[in-house]
Coordinates of C-alpha atoms and ligand atoms in Angstrom, one line a residue:
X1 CA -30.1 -121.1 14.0
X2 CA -32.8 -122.8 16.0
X3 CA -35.5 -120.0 17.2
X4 CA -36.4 -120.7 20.5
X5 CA -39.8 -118.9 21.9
X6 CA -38.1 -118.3 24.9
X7 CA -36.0 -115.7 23.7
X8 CA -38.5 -113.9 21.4
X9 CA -40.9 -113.2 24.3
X10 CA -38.2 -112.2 26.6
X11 CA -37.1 -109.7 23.4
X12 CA -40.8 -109.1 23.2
X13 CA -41.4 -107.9 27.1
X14 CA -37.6 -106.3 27.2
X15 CA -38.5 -104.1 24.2
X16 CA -42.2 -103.3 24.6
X17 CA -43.7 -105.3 21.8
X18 CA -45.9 -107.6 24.2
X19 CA -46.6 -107.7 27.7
X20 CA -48.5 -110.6 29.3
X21 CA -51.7 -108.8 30.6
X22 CA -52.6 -107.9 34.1
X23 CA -49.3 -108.6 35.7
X24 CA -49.7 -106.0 38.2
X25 CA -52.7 -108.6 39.4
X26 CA -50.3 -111.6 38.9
X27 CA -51.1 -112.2 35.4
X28 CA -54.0 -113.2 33.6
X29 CA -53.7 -116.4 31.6
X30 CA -53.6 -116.1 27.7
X31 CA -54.3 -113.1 27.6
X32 CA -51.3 -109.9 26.5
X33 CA -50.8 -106.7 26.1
X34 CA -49.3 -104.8 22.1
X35 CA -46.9 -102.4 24.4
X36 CA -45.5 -99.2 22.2
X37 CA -43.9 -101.1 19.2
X38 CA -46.3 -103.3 19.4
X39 CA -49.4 -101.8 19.1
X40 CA -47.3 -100.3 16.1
X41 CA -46.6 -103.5 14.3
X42 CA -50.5 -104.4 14.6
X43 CA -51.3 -101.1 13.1
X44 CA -48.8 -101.3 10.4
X45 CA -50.5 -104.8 9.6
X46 CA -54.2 -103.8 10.1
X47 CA -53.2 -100.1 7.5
X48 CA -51.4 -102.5 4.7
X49 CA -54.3 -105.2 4.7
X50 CA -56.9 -102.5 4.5
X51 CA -55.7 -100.7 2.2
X52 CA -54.5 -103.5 -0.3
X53 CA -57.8 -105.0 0.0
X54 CA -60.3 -102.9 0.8
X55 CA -59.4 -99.2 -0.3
X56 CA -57.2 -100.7 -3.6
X57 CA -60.0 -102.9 -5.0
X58 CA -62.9 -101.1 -6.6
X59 CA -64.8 -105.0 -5.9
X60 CA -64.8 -104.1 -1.8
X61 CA -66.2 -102.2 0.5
X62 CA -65.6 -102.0 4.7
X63 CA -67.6 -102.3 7.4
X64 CA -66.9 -102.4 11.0
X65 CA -69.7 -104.3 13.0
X66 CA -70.3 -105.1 16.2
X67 CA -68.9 -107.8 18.7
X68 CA -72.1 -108.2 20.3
X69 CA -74.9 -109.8 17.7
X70 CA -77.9 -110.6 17.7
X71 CA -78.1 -114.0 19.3
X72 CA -80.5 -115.7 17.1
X73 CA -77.1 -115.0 14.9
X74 CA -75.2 -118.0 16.4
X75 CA -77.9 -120.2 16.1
X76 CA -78.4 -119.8 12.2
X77 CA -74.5 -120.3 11.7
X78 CA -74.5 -123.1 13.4
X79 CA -71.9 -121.9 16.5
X80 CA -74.1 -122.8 19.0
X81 CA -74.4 -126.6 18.0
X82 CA -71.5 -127.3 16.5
X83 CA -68.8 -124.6 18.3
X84 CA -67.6 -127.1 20.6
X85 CA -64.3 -129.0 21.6
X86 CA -64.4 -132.3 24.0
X87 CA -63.1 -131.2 27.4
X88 CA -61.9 -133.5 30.0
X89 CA -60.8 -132.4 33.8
X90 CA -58.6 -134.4 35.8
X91 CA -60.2 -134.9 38.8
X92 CA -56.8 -134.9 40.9
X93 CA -54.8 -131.6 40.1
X94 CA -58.1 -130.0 38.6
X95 CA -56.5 -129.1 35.1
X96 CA -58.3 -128.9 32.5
X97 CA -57.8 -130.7 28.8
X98 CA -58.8 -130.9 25.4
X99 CA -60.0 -134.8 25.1
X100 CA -59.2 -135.1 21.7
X101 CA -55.8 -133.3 21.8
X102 CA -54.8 -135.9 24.7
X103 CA -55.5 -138.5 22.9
X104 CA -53.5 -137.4 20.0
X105 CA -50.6 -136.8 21.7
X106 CA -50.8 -140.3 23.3
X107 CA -51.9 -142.4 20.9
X108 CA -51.1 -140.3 17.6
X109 CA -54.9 -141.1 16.9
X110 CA -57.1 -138.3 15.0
X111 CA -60.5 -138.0 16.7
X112 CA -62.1 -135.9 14.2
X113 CA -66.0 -137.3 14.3
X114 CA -65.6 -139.5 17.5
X115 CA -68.2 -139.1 19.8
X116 CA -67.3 -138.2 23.4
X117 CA -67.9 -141.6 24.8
X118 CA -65.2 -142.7 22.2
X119 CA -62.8 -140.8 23.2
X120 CA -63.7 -140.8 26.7
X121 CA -63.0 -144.8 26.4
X122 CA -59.9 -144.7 24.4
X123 CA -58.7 -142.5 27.2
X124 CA -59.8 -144.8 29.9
X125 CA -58.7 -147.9 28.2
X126 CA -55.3 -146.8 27.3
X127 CA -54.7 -145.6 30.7
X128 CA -53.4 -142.4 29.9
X129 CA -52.4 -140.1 32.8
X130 CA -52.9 -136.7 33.7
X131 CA -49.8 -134.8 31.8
X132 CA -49.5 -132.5 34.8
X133 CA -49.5 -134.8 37.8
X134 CA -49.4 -138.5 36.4
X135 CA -53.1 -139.2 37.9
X136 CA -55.5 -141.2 36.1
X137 CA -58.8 -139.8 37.7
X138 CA -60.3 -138.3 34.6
X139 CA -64.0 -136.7 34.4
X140 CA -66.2 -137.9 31.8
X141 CA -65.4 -136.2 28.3
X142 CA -68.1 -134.0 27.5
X143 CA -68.6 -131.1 24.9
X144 CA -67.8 -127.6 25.5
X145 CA -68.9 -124.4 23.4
X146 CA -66.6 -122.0 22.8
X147 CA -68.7 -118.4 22.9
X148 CA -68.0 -116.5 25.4
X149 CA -71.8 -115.9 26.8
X150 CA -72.7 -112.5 29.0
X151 CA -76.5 -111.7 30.4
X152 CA -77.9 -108.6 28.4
X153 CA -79.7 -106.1 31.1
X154 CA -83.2 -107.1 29.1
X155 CA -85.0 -110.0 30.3
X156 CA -86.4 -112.6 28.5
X157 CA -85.6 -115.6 25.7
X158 CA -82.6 -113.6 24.1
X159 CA -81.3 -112.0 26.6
X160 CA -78.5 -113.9 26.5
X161 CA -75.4 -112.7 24.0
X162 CA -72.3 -114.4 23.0
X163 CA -69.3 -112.7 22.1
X164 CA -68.6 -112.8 18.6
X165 CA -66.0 -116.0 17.9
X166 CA -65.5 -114.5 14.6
X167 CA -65.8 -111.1 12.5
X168 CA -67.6 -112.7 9.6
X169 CA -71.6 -113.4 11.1
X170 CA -71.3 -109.6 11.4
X171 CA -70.9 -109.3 7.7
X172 CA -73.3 -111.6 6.8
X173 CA -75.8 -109.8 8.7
X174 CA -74.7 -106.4 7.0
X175 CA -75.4 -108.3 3.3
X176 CA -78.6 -106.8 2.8
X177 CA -77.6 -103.0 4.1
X178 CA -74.4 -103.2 2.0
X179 CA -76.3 -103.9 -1.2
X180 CA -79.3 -101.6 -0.8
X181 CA -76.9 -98.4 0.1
X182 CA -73.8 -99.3 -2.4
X183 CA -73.4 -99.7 -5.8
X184 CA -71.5 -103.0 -5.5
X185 CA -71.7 -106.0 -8.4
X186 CA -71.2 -109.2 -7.8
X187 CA -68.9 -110.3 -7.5
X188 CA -67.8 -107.9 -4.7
X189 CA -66.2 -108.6 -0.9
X190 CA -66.9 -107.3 2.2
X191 CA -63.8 -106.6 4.3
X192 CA -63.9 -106.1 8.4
X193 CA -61.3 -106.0 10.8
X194 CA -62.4 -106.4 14.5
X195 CA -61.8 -108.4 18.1
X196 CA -62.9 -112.1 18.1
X197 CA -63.2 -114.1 21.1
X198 CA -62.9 -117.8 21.9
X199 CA -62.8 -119.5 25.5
X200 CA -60.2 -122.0 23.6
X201 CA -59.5 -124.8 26.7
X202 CA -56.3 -124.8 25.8
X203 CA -54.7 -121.8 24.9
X204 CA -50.6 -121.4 23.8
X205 CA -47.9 -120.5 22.7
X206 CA -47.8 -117.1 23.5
X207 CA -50.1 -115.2 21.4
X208 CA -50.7 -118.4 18.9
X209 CA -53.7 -119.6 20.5
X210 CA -55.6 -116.9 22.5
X211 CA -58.9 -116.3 24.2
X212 CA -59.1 -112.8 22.4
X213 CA -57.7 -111.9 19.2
X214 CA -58.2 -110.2 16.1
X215 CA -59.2 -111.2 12.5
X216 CA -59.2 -109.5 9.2
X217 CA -62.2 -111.1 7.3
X218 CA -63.7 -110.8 3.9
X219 CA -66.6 -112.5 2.9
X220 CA -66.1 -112.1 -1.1
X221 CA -70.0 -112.5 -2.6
X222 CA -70.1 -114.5 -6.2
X223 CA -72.2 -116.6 -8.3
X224 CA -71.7 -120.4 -7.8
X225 CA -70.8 -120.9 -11.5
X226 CA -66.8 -120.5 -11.6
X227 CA -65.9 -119.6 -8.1
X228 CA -62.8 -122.4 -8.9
X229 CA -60.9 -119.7 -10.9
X230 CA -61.9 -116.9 -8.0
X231 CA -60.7 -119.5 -5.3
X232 CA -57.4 -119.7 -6.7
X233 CA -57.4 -115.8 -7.4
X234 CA -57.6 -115.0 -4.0
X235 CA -55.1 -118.1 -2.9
X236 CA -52.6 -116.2 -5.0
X237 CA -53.6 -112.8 -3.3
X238 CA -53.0 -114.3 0.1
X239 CA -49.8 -116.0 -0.8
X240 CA -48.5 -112.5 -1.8
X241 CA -49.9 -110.9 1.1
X242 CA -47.7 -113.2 2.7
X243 CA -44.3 -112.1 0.8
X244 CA -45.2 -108.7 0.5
X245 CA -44.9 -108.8 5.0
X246 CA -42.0 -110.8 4.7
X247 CA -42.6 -114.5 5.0
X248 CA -40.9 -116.4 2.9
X249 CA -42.0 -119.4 0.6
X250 CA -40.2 -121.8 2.4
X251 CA -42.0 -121.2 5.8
X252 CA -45.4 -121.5 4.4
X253 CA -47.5 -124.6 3.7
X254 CA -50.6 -125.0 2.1
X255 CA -52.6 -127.6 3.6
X256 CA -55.9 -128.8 2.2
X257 CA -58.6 -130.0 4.2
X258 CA -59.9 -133.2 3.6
X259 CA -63.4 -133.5 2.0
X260 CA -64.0 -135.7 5.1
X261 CA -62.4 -133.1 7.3
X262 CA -64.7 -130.1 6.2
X263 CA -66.1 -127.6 8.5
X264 CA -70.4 -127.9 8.2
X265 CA -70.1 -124.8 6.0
X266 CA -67.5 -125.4 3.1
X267 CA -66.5 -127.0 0.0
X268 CA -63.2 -126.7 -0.3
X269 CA -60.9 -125.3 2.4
X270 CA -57.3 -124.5 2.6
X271 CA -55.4 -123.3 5.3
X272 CA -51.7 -121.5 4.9
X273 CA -49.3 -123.1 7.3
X274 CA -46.1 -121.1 8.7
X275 CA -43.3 -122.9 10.6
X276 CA -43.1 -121.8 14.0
X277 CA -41.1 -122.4 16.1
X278 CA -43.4 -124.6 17.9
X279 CA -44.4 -126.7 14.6
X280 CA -46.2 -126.1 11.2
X281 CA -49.6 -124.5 12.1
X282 CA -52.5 -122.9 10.9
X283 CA -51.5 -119.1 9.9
X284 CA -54.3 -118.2 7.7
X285 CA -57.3 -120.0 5.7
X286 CA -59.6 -119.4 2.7
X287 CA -62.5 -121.4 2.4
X288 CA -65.6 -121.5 0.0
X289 CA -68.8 -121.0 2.2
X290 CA -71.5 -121.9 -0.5
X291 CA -74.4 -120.3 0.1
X292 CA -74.5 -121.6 3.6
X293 CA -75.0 -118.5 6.1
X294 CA -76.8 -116.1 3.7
X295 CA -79.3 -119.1 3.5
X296 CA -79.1 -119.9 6.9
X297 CA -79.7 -116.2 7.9
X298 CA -82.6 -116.1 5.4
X299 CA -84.3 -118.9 7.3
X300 CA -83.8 -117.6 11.0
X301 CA -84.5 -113.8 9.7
X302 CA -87.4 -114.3 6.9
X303 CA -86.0 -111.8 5.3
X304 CA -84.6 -112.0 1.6
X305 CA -80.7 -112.1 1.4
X306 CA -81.0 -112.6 -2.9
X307 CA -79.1 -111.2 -5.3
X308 CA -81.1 -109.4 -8.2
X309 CA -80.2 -109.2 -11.4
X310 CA -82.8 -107.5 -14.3
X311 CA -83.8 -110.5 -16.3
X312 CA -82.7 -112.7 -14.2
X313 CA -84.3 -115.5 -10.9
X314 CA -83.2 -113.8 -8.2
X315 CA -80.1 -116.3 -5.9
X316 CA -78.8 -116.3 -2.7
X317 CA -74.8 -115.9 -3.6
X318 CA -72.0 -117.9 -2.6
X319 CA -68.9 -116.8 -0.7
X320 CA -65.5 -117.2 -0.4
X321 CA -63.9 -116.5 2.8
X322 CA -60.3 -115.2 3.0
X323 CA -59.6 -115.0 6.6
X324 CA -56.6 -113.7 8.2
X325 CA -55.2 -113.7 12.1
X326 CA -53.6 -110.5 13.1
X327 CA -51.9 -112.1 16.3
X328 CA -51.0 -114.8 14.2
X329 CA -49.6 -112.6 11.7
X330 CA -47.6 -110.8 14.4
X331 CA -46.6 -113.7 15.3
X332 CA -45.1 -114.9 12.5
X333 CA -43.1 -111.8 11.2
X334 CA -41.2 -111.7 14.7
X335 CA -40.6 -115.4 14.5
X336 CA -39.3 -115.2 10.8
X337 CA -37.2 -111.8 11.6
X338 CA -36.0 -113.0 15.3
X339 CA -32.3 -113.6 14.2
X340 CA -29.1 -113.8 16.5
X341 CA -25.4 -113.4 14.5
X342 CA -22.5 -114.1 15.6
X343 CA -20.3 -110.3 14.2
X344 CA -16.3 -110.8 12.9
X345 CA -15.0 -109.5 16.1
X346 CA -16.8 -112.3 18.1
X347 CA -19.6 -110.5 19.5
X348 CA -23.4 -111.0 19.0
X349 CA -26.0 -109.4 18.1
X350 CA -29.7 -109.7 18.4
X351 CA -31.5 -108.7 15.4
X352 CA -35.0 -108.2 14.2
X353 CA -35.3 -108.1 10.0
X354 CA -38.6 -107.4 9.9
X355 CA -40.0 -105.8 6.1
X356 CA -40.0 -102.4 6.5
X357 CA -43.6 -102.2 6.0
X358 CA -43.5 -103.6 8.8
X359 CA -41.1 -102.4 11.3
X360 CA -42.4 -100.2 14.1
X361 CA -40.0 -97.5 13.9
X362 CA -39.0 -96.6 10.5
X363 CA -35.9 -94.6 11.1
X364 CA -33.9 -94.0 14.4
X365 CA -31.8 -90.6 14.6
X366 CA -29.0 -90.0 16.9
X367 CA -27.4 -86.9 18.0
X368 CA -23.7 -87.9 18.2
X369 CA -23.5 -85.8 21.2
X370 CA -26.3 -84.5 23.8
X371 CA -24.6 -80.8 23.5
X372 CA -23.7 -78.2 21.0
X373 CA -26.3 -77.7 18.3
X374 CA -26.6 -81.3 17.5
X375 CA -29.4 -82.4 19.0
X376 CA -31.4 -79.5 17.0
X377 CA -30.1 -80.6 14.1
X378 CA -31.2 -84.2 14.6
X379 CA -34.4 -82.6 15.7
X380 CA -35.0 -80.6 12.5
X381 CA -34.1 -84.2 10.2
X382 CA -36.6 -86.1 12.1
X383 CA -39.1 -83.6 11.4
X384 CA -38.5 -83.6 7.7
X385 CA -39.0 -87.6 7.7
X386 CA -42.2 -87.8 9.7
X387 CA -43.8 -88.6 6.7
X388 CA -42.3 -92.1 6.7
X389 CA -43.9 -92.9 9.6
X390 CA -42.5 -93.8 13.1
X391 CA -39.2 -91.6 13.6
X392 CA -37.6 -92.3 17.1
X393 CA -35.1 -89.6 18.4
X394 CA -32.3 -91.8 20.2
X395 CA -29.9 -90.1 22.6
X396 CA -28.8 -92.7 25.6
X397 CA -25.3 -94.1 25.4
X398 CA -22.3 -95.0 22.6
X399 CA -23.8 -95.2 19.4
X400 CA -23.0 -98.9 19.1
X401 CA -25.2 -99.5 22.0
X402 CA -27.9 -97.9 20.3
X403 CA -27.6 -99.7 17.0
X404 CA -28.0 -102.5 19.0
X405 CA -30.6 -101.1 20.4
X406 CA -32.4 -101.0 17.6
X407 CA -31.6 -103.8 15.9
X408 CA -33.4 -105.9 18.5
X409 CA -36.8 -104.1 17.8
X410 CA -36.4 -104.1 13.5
X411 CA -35.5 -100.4 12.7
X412 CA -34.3 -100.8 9.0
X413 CA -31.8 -97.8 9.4
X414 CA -30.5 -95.9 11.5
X415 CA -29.1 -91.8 10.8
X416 CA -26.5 -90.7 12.9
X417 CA -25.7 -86.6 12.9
X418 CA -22.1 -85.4 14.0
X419 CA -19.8 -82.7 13.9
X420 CA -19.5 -82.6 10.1
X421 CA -23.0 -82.9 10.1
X422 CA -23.2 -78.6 11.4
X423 CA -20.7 -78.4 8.8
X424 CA -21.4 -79.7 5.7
X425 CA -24.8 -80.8 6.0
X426 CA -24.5 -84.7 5.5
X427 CA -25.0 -88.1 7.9
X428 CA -24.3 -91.2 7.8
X429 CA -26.9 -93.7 7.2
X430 CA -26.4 -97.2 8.8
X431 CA -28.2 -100.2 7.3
X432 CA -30.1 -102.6 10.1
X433 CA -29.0 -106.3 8.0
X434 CA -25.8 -105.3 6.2
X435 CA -24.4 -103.1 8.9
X436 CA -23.1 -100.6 6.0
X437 CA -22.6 -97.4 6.5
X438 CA -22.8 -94.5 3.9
X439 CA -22.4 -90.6 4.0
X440 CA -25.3 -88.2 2.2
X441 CA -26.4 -85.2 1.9
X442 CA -29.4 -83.9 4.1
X443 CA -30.9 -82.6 1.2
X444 CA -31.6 -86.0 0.0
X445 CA -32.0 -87.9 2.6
X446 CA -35.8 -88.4 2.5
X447 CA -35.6 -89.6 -0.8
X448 CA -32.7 -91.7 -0.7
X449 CA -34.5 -93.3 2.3
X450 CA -37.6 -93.5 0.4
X451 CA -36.1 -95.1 -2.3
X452 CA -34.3 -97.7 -0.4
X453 CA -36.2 -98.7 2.1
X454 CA -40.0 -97.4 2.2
X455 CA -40.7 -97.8 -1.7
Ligands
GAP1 N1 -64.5 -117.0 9.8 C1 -63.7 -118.2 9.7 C2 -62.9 -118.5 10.9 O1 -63.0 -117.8 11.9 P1 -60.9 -119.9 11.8 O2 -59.9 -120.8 11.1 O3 -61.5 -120.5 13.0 O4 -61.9 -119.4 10.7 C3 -59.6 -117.7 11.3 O5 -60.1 -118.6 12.2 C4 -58.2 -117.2 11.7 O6 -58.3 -116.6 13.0 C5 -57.2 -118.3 11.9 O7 -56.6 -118.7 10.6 C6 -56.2 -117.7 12.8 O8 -55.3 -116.8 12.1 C7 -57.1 -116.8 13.7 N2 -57.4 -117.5 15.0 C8 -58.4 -118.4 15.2 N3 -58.4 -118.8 16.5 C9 -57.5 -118.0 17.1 C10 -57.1 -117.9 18.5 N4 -57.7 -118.6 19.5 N5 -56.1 -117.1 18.8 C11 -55.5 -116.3 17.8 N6 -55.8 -116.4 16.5 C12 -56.8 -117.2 16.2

């Protein structure tokens, strides 16, 4: 089955997962909305990764910094020199493009290192037109940062800030406060999740590429000697990260950046791919910093960001950086579970077989019937399973509508209560993917459900 985007944003908007934002105002571009279920999935997402590793690992600790840093920050990291993507406007229909990207669609030429006048020539020379209108009435290609800036109410050299474009700077700049009020040893990781904002030039496909988005960060602190072995430690972590939310292998890619390739600040990089729908792209990425922004913040802060050991010089440790999109991540789980069958009696259903970690409601219970004492009955079970997280009480229509119902938004199973129900105290449980249906006891429900589903 060929996943078309079309279809899982329509499911998205039709089922409350994502709304594009602002549409009361006639939209706002790139920017959306996580509606009821969505806002769920995030949550389940932001809970798991937390807890696996931050609360889990006795080698991490959390913070949660702020979006607005000190501005000498981005100068030290480097975001305000080198932050930049070439921008070209066409000077005809006024859209705006990302040089290099036109030029790689038109030419299938990489212009990693070319300097704008480069690529500003091979556009002119190659006559490529304007992919909205077919002009060729092109601006010069120049260099555009991608902070967000805003004017603090103090005056003076700083009083410009930048919204952060990543969590990490914020941990960097906690190093020092981590270490003089913890007990951590190295090595030892500092985990944040928070908003990150980028005025991409080009923003897409859906909530792929967005102007604000969330990360999940760690910046894991070690000594230089052997951080091969603790690179590939955390590769493997992320890799079952990725099964453990239901991605499977043969979606992912790893791709390895080449030496040439390498952002200013790391060794080694490797990003994990996932196959969109759209193409193979950049999911998640874990990259070995060196010592790069400790020393960098050293030299813009004088103060001492070392690690001290007794007997030992005191260092500036490295890092490696495990860093994980949570819009990306939603992202993929609703691409991967997005399915549409074709049932023995010719009709179709929609379905989304999302892990149930991951599913925004957990368990959906139906009163057979709005009347008699049913609907207290169902009310009493979806007390009991509250503990399992989102329970959603489901009256409107046949009860084939509402599987259907909640097939589309990923409930793994639904509970159905009935006339034998007030009688002898069972229900029958109805599996999301299989479509099976079983009869049990109320008495062991919970655990049966536990068991199979939310183990
Ligand atoms: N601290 C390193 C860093 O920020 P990055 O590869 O630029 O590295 C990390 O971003 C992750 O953030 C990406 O792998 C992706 O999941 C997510 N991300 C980056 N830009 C994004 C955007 N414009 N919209 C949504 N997610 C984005």
């Amino acid at each position: 089955m060929q996943k078309s985007m079309e279809k899982i944003v329509a499911l998205c908007k039709r089922r409350g997962i994502i709304f594009p934002s602002s549409e009361i105002y006639g939209g706002f571009a790139n920017s959306y909305s996580y509606g009821p279920l969505g806002s769920e999935i995030k949550k389940n997402i932001t809970d798991l990764w937390w807890k696996r590793f931050v609360r889990d690992r006795q080698d991490m600790v959390g913070i949660d910094g702020p979006i607005l840093l000190h501005p000498k920050t981005w100068q030290a990291s480097g975001h305000l020199d080198n932050f930049n993507d070439q921008l070209v406007d066409c000077k005809q229909c006024k859209t705006r493009f990302r040089a290099d990207h036109l030029v790689e669609s038109a030419l299938d030429i990489d212009c990693e290192g070319l300097s704008d006048a480069d690529v500003g020539k091979l556009i002119a020379e190659n006559e490529i037109k304007c992919p909205q209108c077919g002009a060729q009435d092109w601006t010069a290609v120049r260099k555009f940062n991608l902070m967000f800036s805003t004017e603090m109410a103090k005056t003076g050299e700083e009083s410009t800030a930048y919204l952060r474009p990543e969590t990490a700077q914020a941990i960097f700049l906690d190093y020092k406060n981590v270490t003089d009020s913890t007990r951590v040893k190295l090595p030892f990781g500092i985990g944040q999740i928070g908003k990150a904002f980028r005025n991409e030039i080009t923003p897409g496909n859906f909530i792929f590429r967005v102007i604000e988005f969330e990360q999940m960060e760690i910046e894991y602190f070690i000594r230089p000697d052997g951080w091969e072995k603790l690179f590939d430690e955390w590769f493997t972590a992320m890799k079952q990260w990725c099964a453990d939310i239901g991605l499977s292998a043969k979606h992912l890619h790893d791709y390895e950046h080449p030496k040439e390739k390498l952002s200013h600040y790391s060794k080694r990089t490797i990003d994990i791919e996932y196959d969109f729908p759209f193409g193979k792209k950049e999911l998640y990425g874990l990259a070995y910093r060196t010592d790069f922004d400790l020393s960098q913040h050293e030299k813009f802060s004088n103060q001492k960001l070392r690690w001290r050991d007794e007997g030992e010089e005191p260092f500036v440790p490295h890092v490696l950086e495990p860093t994980f999109g949570v819009d990306r991540t939603v992202l993929a789980i609703l691409c991967e579970g997005y399915t549409e069958e074709t049932l023995e009696d010719g009709s179709e259903r929609t379905v989304l077989k999302l892990a149930s970690a991951m599913a925004p409601v957990k368990v959906a219970i139906f009163p057979l019937m709005k009347k008699d004492a049913l609907p207290e009955k169902a009310q009493e079970i979806l007390k009991s399973l509250q503990p399992l997280g989102l329970i959603q009480y489901d009256d409107g229509g046949a009860i084939g509508k509402r599987y259907r119902r909640h097939d589309e938004i990923g409930t793994p199973v639904c509970v159905t209560v009935d006339y034998d129900s007030l009688k002898d105290d069972t229900v029958t449980i109805r599996d999301r993917d299989t479509m099976e249906q079983e009869r049990i006891q109320i008495s062991e429900l919970k655990t049966v459900l536990e068991e199979k589903y939310f183990a």
